[in-house]
Amino acid sequence: MLTKWAVAAAVAGIALGAAQPSFPSPPSDAPSLDFPVPSAGPAPSRGGVPTVNPVPPTGTDKPTHPPGVPQPPLPRSVNVQLKVERDGRLTVREQVIVQARQTMTRTAPLRIGDRVFTVRDPRVEGNGTAAVEGDSLVLRLGEGASTVDYTVDGTVEDLGDRLRFRWQIASGWDTVLVSVRASLLTPQRGSDFACLAGPAGTEDKCDSALTDGGAVLRVVQSNLDQGARVDLSADLPAGSVPATARFEAASAASAASAFALSPLNGVGLGAGFLLLLAGFAVLWRARARDGRALGGEVEPVALLDDRGGEVVFASPDGILPGQVGAVVDERVDARDLSATVVDLAVRNYLWVTEVDGDWQVVRRNPADDALTAYEKAVYTALLPEGVESVRLSRLRAEPPSIAPARDAVYRDAVSRGWFTRRPSAFGPLGIAGAVLLVLGVGGTVLFAVLGGPALIGVAVAIVGLAVLAGGRLLPLRTERGSVLLQQVRGVQGFLNTADPGSVPAAQREMVFSRALPYAVALDDVEQWLQRFGGLDPAADGTPGLYWYATQDPAAAGDQQRFGQQFRAFLDGLDEVFATA
């Protein structure tokens, strides 16, 4: 038996969701359905329960089809049967009519604020599929009639003196529903029914919500907009069924959803994994190349070029003595700077002379544009503006600052394409890795809060960390630098095998002097001095070495004595630069 919705009935029940602020509360005039008072008349024979005389519909509520004749199914219509079981479960059957050559998809949220619902065992009889995807129940149905069955946990909330049932009987459909009809059956009669229809957050009433004498609530809603919902609630007597409602903080739920292995998260992790593999391959190739440059066999590389009987000095790729050590061991040490001082003397910018058991470095020519930045830095460190000479003992007592010279060597190596970066710097890869790491961590936190694909942020952070570490593990030398390293090792082979007898006597002093700074940088001074121990410095027409002088004229041509004095001078220079 049916009764007309009481339009003027007083509002009954406590507002929906009073115990959970995340639920929208119904308006003060929300429909409240009480069982109608039975009319007088003879008691039926079935258990003495009075019957309820229906009020015939009037106006627009008049039926459009003859009494007793079932209404024909309409395309894009949904009929829903709800039953609250005695154990608190809600069993649902949805009968959906899909228009020919069309599809309908429902993405029903299983989280409303802090309220969490769980759907189990979804199945479809007909043309379609049903599955739980993340925090949603997703129905994908094809043309024709389909029946969907599933079980819901979490629809009954304990309010202390009563229970409250809640479920959205229609929500998340991707098309306008022409008709929604639903019935709710509970173990004991409910009260304070409320039915809202429309977009989430609105408080518009359903078209019709009626109860009959069998405690069955029947709901009718027509023309439900795409994505809108029909939200039904009812109060039940306390203890009539177990309370199953579950609440979970939105942040924790968002985080759980954000880190779930969704398709988008899977794509992000897969892309990150491929990038890591590619980066590892690049790192392995670069380190293998550098290893071959350090340990492979090389042929001697001559520093001399015989051009028409005249010996010309030429170093591979124009490398200078002070840069040799940096290319070999990727750092600038004291011996590299000492080699630079000797080279500046050999090239007539400085002059070295013995003075009373000490050595004096004298300005011979000003530092011009032919010098590199690091050579100028070494020159200025020894002889600042206005200083014409300095003794080695003074430099040992007051070591000059050579940090600018070291920095200039690294900058020069980077500008020449031998190094990817300075040893102490992050370099382009390090900077890119740091940026990716910050973006990944920030994205992970943001997605975790908003419930987005946080695993993408994790993947970006991991890639950033790998790039940052790889930038430090990647050899400092570029491919060009590795080739130069092999050539430098070839120069060392030349220093160990060069035959002074193959050089014209008049040019031996030049060959000996020009190669000496490279022998200093490569720590081959002893062999080079011994190899040219029989050198006659006067063979070029002038006594002694042109860049080194002694106060004893008789010792000017003594190459053995020069070797002893030069070793001591070199040790003094190393001491200066080691403590600077």
XYZ file of C-alpha atoms in Angstrom:
580
model
C 0.000 0.000 0.000
C 1.291 3.466 -0.840
C 0.754 6.810 0.789
C 1.294 10.266 -0.672
C 4.385 12.156 0.374
C 3.358 14.472 3.232
C 4.358 17.884 1.920
C 3.316 19.728 5.054
C 4.685 17.143 7.496
C 6.829 18.448 10.325
C 10.537 17.928 10.085
C 11.588 14.918 12.165
C 14.880 13.356 13.204
C 18.251 14.754 13.890
C 20.162 16.351 11.021
C 22.071 13.912 8.799
C 25.722 13.561 9.588
C 25.626 15.388 12.931
C 28.246 13.029 14.204
C 30.491 13.408 11.121
C 31.041 16.987 9.923
C 32.295 15.709 6.581
C 28.740 14.741 5.598
C 26.434 17.416 4.213
C 23.558 18.070 6.591
C 20.079 18.027 5.041
C 18.027 21.221 4.995
C 15.516 21.955 7.680
C 12.703 21.058 5.298
C 14.230 17.820 4.039
C 11.628 15.086 3.475
C 10.945 13.066 6.609
C 8.978 9.910 6.046
C 7.026 8.441 8.946
C 4.810 5.460 8.637
C 1.259 6.848 8.119
C -1.438 6.425 10.671
C -3.768 3.589 9.541
C -7.369 4.410 8.784
C -10.216 2.903 10.748
C -11.589 -0.305 9.445
C -11.643 -3.999 10.017
C -8.360 -5.617 10.899
C -6.962 -7.898 8.254
C -6.603 -11.529 8.868
C -2.747 -11.339 8.581
C -1.398 -10.949 12.083
C -3.721 -8.152 13.120
C -1.636 -5.493 11.367
C -3.799 -2.560 10.225
C -3.781 -1.734 6.545
C -2.885 1.686 5.134
C -5.279 3.130 2.604
C -3.333 4.772 -0.210
C -4.045 8.340 -1.218
C -4.604 8.397 -4.948
C -2.171 10.651 -6.808
C -3.433 13.945 -8.103
C -2.278 16.538 -10.559
C 1.047 15.802 -12.154
C 1.482 12.685 -9.976
C -1.224 10.829 -11.928
C 0.117 7.661 -13.545
C 0.642 7.757 -17.279
C -0.161 4.100 -17.807
C -3.229 2.009 -16.902
C -3.415 0.620 -13.356
C -2.053 -2.870 -13.012
C -0.003 -2.644 -16.198
C 3.773 -2.549 -15.637
C 5.480 0.569 -16.922
C 7.666 -0.314 -19.933
C 11.418 0.023 -19.358
C 12.898 3.306 -20.512
C 16.371 3.668 -22.024
C 18.789 5.316 -19.596
C 16.720 4.195 -16.628
C 17.952 2.515 -13.435
C 16.014 0.395 -10.976
C 17.791 -0.251 -7.671
C 16.864 -2.771 -4.963
C 18.543 -2.176 -1.571
C 18.369 -4.556 1.362
C 20.050 -4.034 4.735
C 20.901 -7.531 5.985
C 20.762 -8.513 9.637
C 24.573 -8.596 9.797
C 24.786 -4.948 8.667
C 25.669 -5.655 5.033
C 23.885 -3.867 2.239
C 23.047 -6.010 -0.774
C 22.379 -4.061 -3.963
C 20.867 -5.028 -7.289
C 20.840 -2.455 -10.080
C 18.859 -3.068 -13.241
C 20.109 -0.692 -15.952
C 18.583 -0.119 -19.397
C 21.105 1.219 -21.928
C 19.962 2.723 -25.192
C 20.776 0.839 -28.371
C 24.251 1.467 -29.773
C 25.141 3.447 -26.659
C 27.105 2.790 -23.477
C 26.733 3.954 -19.900
C 29.468 4.190 -17.284
C 29.081 4.778 -13.589
C 32.015 5.853 -11.415
C 30.526 5.799 -7.938
C 32.687 7.289 -5.152
C 33.357 4.968 -2.235
C 34.625 7.832 -0.111
C 32.439 10.751 0.951
C 34.423 13.080 3.145
C 35.852 10.901 5.907
C 33.252 8.158 5.338
C 34.619 5.061 3.605
C 32.472 2.419 1.915
C 33.670 -0.973 0.726
C 32.135 -2.827 -2.217
C 32.584 -6.582 -2.507
C 31.815 -9.145 -5.177
C 30.572 -6.867 -7.970
C 29.232 -8.859 -10.910
C 27.157 -8.205 -14.019
C 24.549 -10.277 -15.772
C 24.247 -8.851 -19.229
C 26.403 -6.622 -21.364
C 29.117 -5.005 -19.224
C 31.646 -5.172 -16.413
C 31.803 -4.086 -12.787
C 34.944 -3.553 -10.701
C 36.328 -1.581 -7.796
C 39.046 0.767 -9.016
C 40.790 2.709 -6.274
C 38.137 4.597 -4.308
C 35.397 4.055 -6.868
C 32.942 1.425 -8.035
C 33.079 1.467 -11.821
C 30.278 0.011 -13.970
C 30.743 -0.123 -17.734
C 27.586 -1.272 -19.492
C 26.676 -1.741 -23.134
C 23.341 -1.569 -24.921
C 20.395 -3.513 -23.604
C 19.368 -4.544 -20.106
C 21.989 -5.511 -17.512
C 21.744 -6.494 -13.879
C 24.517 -5.566 -11.462
C 24.821 -7.188 -8.026
C 27.254 -6.242 -5.270
C 27.582 -5.989 -1.504
C 28.425 -2.821 0.413
C 30.028 -2.585 3.856
C 30.010 0.617 5.851
C 26.461 1.913 5.259
C 25.278 1.763 8.907
C 26.572 4.309 11.435
C 26.072 4.134 15.217
C 24.685 7.418 16.607
C 24.208 6.110 20.138
C 20.420 6.093 20.558
C 19.855 5.006 16.980
C 21.542 3.816 13.811
C 21.748 5.703 10.561
C 21.831 4.115 7.134
C 23.317 5.973 4.186
C 24.092 5.109 0.566
C 24.051 6.903 -2.769
C 21.699 4.812 -4.850
C 22.750 6.650 -8.011
C 25.941 8.632 -8.566
C 28.676 9.229 -11.105
C 26.755 8.230 -14.236
C 28.196 9.682 -17.443
C 24.782 10.410 -18.917
C 21.463 11.912 -17.865
C 19.233 9.285 -16.248
C 15.656 9.490 -17.488
C 14.369 7.562 -14.496
C 15.761 6.303 -11.195
C 13.598 4.022 -9.075
C 14.759 2.435 -5.843
C 13.435 0.390 -2.946
C 14.968 0.021 0.521
C 14.174 -2.898 2.786
C 15.469 -2.953 6.373
C 15.138 -5.617 9.115
C 13.125 -3.193 11.238
C 11.089 -0.213 10.243
C 13.094 2.920 9.606
C 12.255 6.526 10.281
C 13.434 10.026 9.475
C 14.097 9.172 5.861
C 15.914 11.818 3.819
C 16.457 11.715 0.072
C 18.543 14.320 -1.752
C 19.025 14.512 -5.521
C 21.350 16.630 -7.635
C 25.053 17.523 -7.773
C 27.182 16.737 -4.744
C 26.684 19.322 -2.019
C 23.202 20.397 -3.090
C 20.179 19.810 -0.852
C 17.368 19.411 -3.362
C 14.799 16.776 -2.492
C 14.026 13.707 -4.547
C 10.885 13.755 -6.653
C 9.210 11.120 -4.485
C 10.049 8.950 -1.470
C 7.222 6.799 -0.057
C 6.969 4.045 2.525
C 4.409 1.281 2.588
C 3.013 -0.853 5.342
C 5.720 -3.430 4.766
C 8.412 -0.971 5.853
C 9.670 -0.641 2.293
C 10.829 2.808 1.188
C 10.332 3.535 -2.490
C 12.149 6.382 -4.246
C 11.446 7.912 -7.653
C 13.665 10.481 -9.379
C 13.406 11.586 -12.993
C 15.912 13.398 -15.222
C 18.957 13.086 -12.989
C 21.787 15.139 -14.474
C 25.058 13.624 -15.578
C 27.333 13.083 -12.570
C 24.567 13.934 -10.067
C 23.656 11.676 -7.165
C 20.624 10.384 -5.276
C 21.679 10.263 -1.617
C 19.433 8.251 0.683
C 19.547 8.020 4.476
C 17.316 6.533 7.140
C 17.370 6.068 10.906
C 17.054 2.525 12.278
C 16.396 1.365 15.852
C 19.529 0.982 17.953
C 20.823 -2.593 17.957
C 18.690 -3.684 15.039
C 21.835 -4.413 12.963
C 25.573 -4.127 13.642
C 27.144 -0.753 12.881
C 29.550 -1.080 9.955
C 30.450 2.519 9.162
C 34.171 3.225 8.807
C 35.803 6.630 8.946
C 39.289 7.478 7.814
C 41.109 10.779 7.844
C 41.050 12.281 4.391
C 44.798 12.926 4.421
C 45.612 9.289 5.207
C 43.169 8.105 2.589
C 44.537 10.519 0.042
C 48.037 9.311 0.784
C 46.966 5.684 0.436
C 45.259 6.460 -2.851
C 48.200 8.557 -4.021
C 50.635 5.692 -3.499
C 48.371 3.031 -4.970
C 49.704 1.307 -8.084
C 47.378 3.022 -10.536
C 48.001 3.052 -14.307
C 49.369 6.592 -14.107
C 51.668 5.698 -11.218
C 52.759 2.605 -13.117
C 53.663 4.652 -16.185
C 55.681 7.033 -14.014
C 57.586 4.218 -12.309
C 58.220 2.492 -15.625
C 59.556 5.672 -17.222
C 61.771 6.290 -14.211
C 63.137 2.748 -14.402
C 63.974 3.155 -18.094
C 65.736 6.448 -17.393
C 67.763 4.788 -14.643
C 68.813 2.020 -17.031
C 69.813 4.558 -19.671
C 71.771 6.579 -17.127
C 73.543 3.483 -15.869
C 74.526 2.590 -19.426
C 75.955 6.077 -20.001
C 77.874 5.945 -16.699
C 79.245 2.465 -17.427
C 80.370 3.506 -20.924
C 82.072 6.686 -19.670
C 83.912 4.914 -16.860
C 84.970 2.097 -19.178
C 86.300 4.620 -21.669
C 88.203 6.415 -18.916
C 89.563 3.128 -17.616
C 90.942 2.278 -21.041
C 92.595 5.698 -21.239
C 94.265 5.105 -17.873
C 95.383 1.534 -18.378
C 95.599 0.808 -22.083
C 98.815 0.471 -24.058
C 99.949 3.684 -25.792
C 102.703 4.571 -28.186
C 105.204 7.331 -27.317
C 104.074 10.787 -28.405
C 106.979 13.042 -29.413
C 107.089 16.618 -28.181
C 109.331 17.472 -31.135
C 108.550 17.981 -34.776
C 111.380 18.004 -37.323
C 110.511 20.599 -39.938
C 113.194 20.866 -42.585
C 116.023 20.055 -40.206
C 114.749 22.408 -37.506
C 113.279 20.876 -34.386
C 109.967 22.475 -33.347
C 108.370 21.847 -29.951
C 104.682 20.851 -29.986
C 102.545 19.361 -27.198
C 99.359 17.321 -27.876
C 96.241 19.498 -28.029
C 98.401 22.429 -26.866
C 98.478 21.153 -23.293
C 100.749 23.076 -20.931
C 102.847 21.550 -18.118
C 100.603 22.944 -15.390
C 97.603 21.260 -17.012
C 99.233 17.856 -17.433
C 98.831 16.795 -13.814
C 95.188 17.907 -13.746
C 94.386 15.794 -16.805
C 96.181 12.769 -15.325
C 94.802 12.743 -11.776
C 91.938 15.288 -12.055
C 93.407 17.654 -9.464
C 95.903 20.507 -9.339
C 98.666 19.864 -6.820
C 101.886 21.626 -5.825
C 103.994 19.860 -8.457
C 101.718 21.136 -11.247
C 102.282 24.729 -10.127
C 106.029 24.142 -9.768
C 106.055 22.852 -13.357
C 104.313 26.089 -14.387
C 107.045 28.219 -12.769
C 109.754 26.241 -14.570
C 107.841 26.564 -17.840
C 107.499 30.344 -17.398
C 111.251 30.526 -16.904
C 111.935 28.334 -19.946
C 109.674 30.592 -22.031
C 111.549 33.734 -20.906
C 108.911 35.256 -18.632
C 110.974 34.538 -15.503
C 114.648 34.074 -14.774
C 115.985 31.824 -12.012
C 119.389 32.493 -10.445
C 121.298 31.087 -7.502
C 122.023 33.661 -4.765
C 123.939 32.813 -1.585
C 122.553 29.304 -1.231
C 119.112 30.515 -2.161
C 117.265 31.058 -5.432
C 115.884 34.275 -6.767
C 112.994 34.450 -9.229
C 113.273 37.572 -11.371
C 110.746 39.246 -13.669
C 112.149 38.969 -17.183
C 109.172 39.831 -19.363
C 105.707 41.003 -18.315
C 102.785 38.609 -18.356
C 101.210 39.202 -21.739
C 98.173 37.851 -23.565
C 100.114 34.787 -24.702
C 99.749 33.405 -21.183
C 96.650 31.595 -20.019
C 94.649 32.797 -17.040
C 96.200 30.217 -14.726
C 99.731 31.102 -15.864
C 99.040 34.757 -15.170
C 97.695 33.795 -11.741
C 100.915 31.897 -10.906
C 103.051 34.741 -12.289
C 101.167 37.323 -10.185
C 101.300 35.146 -7.063
C 105.114 35.086 -7.283
C 105.645 38.647 -8.498
C 102.768 40.975 -7.701
C 102.549 44.351 -9.376
C 105.622 46.435 -8.500
C 107.735 43.464 -7.358
C 110.618 42.700 -9.689
C 112.143 39.726 -7.898
C 111.590 37.452 -4.930
C 113.709 34.911 -3.144
C 112.554 31.358 -2.631
C 113.240 31.601 1.104
C 110.847 34.565 1.285
C 108.164 32.610 -0.523
C 108.581 29.705 1.898
C 108.243 32.086 4.829
C 105.221 33.878 3.367
C 103.501 31.513 0.885
C 101.383 33.348 -1.700
C 97.730 32.529 -2.298
C 97.498 30.068 -5.143
C 93.722 29.373 -4.943
C 93.075 31.626 -7.974
C 95.672 29.682 -9.943
C 94.056 26.321 -9.078
C 90.617 27.628 -10.023
C 91.980 28.990 -13.268
C 93.467 25.589 -14.198
C 90.071 23.909 -13.710
C 88.230 26.631 -15.615
C 90.703 26.345 -18.463
C 90.313 22.554 -18.586
C 86.524 22.933 -18.745
C 86.685 25.637 -21.423
C 88.992 23.481 -23.553
C 86.529 20.589 -23.328
C 88.801 18.299 -21.315
C 86.639 18.312 -18.162
C 82.871 18.240 -17.801
C 83.034 20.365 -14.658
C 85.318 21.523 -11.918
C 86.021 18.783 -9.348
C 84.365 20.692 -6.527
C 81.338 21.769 -8.572
C 78.080 19.952 -9.240
C 78.285 20.445 -12.965
C 75.286 20.400 -15.323
C 74.329 16.838 -14.374
C 74.598 17.538 -10.667
C 72.460 20.658 -10.969
C 69.867 18.788 -13.050
C 69.827 15.964 -10.508
C 69.360 18.367 -7.603
C 66.495 20.110 -9.403
C 64.808 16.781 -10.181
C 65.264 15.624 -6.594
C 63.630 18.786 -5.204
C 60.803 18.606 -7.744
C 60.261 14.916 -7.026
C 60.119 15.351 -3.260
C 57.847 18.381 -3.573
C 55.614 16.608 -6.075
C 55.366 13.531 -3.870
C 54.249 15.594 -0.885
C 51.785 17.593 -2.973
C 50.271 14.539 -4.650
C 50.062 12.699 -1.321
C 48.026 15.579 0.129
C 45.816 15.976 -2.927
C 45.478 12.261 -3.651
C 47.242 12.487 -6.998
C 49.764 10.061 -8.559
C 52.421 10.412 -5.848
C 54.499 7.532 -7.203
C 55.351 9.741 -10.172
C 56.907 12.167 -7.718
C 58.781 9.292 -6.094
C 60.071 8.196 -9.506
C 61.236 11.739 -10.331
C 62.979 12.007 -6.944
C 64.743 8.668 -7.453
C 65.855 9.678 -10.933
C 67.056 13.019 -9.563
C 69.029 11.308 -6.807
C 70.539 8.906 -9.343
C 71.490 11.769 -11.678
C 73.004 13.686 -8.754
C 75.061 10.662 -7.693
C 75.899 9.794 -11.291
C 77.139 13.325 -11.870
C 79.679 12.756 -9.105
C 80.576 9.238 -10.258
C 80.882 10.241 -13.899
C 84.552 10.733 -14.830
C 85.637 14.343 -14.737
C 87.327 13.915 -18.096
C 85.293 14.209 -21.246
C 85.846 11.917 -24.217
C 88.274 14.521 -25.563
C 89.948 14.604 -22.156
C 90.339 10.799 -22.185
C 91.993 10.974 -25.616
C 94.316 13.678 -24.300
C 95.129 11.504 -21.281
C 96.315 8.755 -23.608
C 98.430 11.295 -25.467
C 99.920 12.566 -22.198
C 100.835 9.012 -21.291
C 102.460 8.831 -24.705
C 104.447 11.973 -23.846
C 105.689 10.205 -20.732
C 106.760 7.333 -22.949
C 108.687 9.803 -25.109
C 110.449 11.269 -22.065
C 111.529 7.781 -21.073
C 112.830 6.836 -24.544
C 114.044 10.063 -26.166
C 117.607 9.912 -27.544
C 119.515 13.208 -27.175
C 121.870 12.034 -29.921
C 119.025 12.239 -32.452
C 118.733 15.978 -31.832
C 121.231 18.409 -33.393
C 123.759 19.582 -30.772
C 122.813 23.226 -31.160
C 119.148 22.443 -30.411
C 119.600 20.015 -27.515
C 119.480 22.758 -24.893
C 116.121 23.957 -26.277
C 114.739 20.416 -26.383
C 115.999 19.676 -22.880
C 114.592 22.912 -21.441
C 111.210 22.848 -23.212
C 110.510 19.260 -22.186
C 111.823 19.692 -18.599
C 108.532 21.247 -17.243
C 106.602 18.238 -18.633
C 109.055 15.912 -16.920
C 108.423 17.868 -13.697
C 104.627 17.540 -14.086
C 104.880 13.801 -14.875
C 107.379 13.161 -12.062
C 110.068 12.033 -14.532
C 112.702 14.636 -13.622
C 115.361 12.097 -12.606
C 115.232 10.190 -15.898
C 115.171 13.367 -17.967
C 118.143 14.893 -16.125
C 120.121 11.667 -16.469
C 119.225 11.310 -20.147
C 120.591 14.792 -20.842
C 123.402 14.594 -18.293
C 125.980 14.981 -21.059
C 124.379 18.107 -22.471
C 126.785 20.901 -23.393
C 124.870 24.137 -22.714
C 127.473 26.098 -24.659
C 126.759 24.264 -27.916
C 124.279 26.965 -28.886
C 127.003 29.618 -28.632
C 126.181 30.896 -25.125
C 127.460 29.399 -21.865
C 124.965 27.861 -19.450
C 121.205 27.452 -19.682
C 119.489 30.539 -21.003
C 116.885 30.604 -18.223
C 118.984 29.537 -15.214
C 122.080 31.244 -13.841
C 124.682 30.588 -11.161
C 127.111 32.964 -9.464
C 129.988 30.598 -10.220
C 130.938 31.065 -13.904
C 132.911 27.806 -13.812
C 129.757 25.910 -12.915
C 127.681 27.390 -15.751
C 128.342 24.455 -18.042
C 128.282 21.736 -15.387
C 125.122 19.795 -16.173
C 125.590 17.410 -13.260
C 125.764 20.307 -10.779
C 122.728 21.902 -12.413
C 120.800 18.682 -11.844
C 121.592 18.728 -8.129
C 120.713 22.409 -7.744
C 117.558 22.081 -9.808
C 116.249 19.249 -7.620
C 116.737 21.432 -4.538
C 115.060 24.390 -6.216
C 112.148 22.182 -7.245
C 111.741 20.848 -3.703
C 111.602 24.435 -2.452
C 108.903 25.347 -4.968
C 106.860 22.293 -3.989
C 107.095 23.368 -0.353
C 105.870 26.865 -1.199
C 102.835 25.659 -3.121
C 102.026 22.815 -0.721
C 101.639 25.269 2.168
C 100.049 28.110 0.179
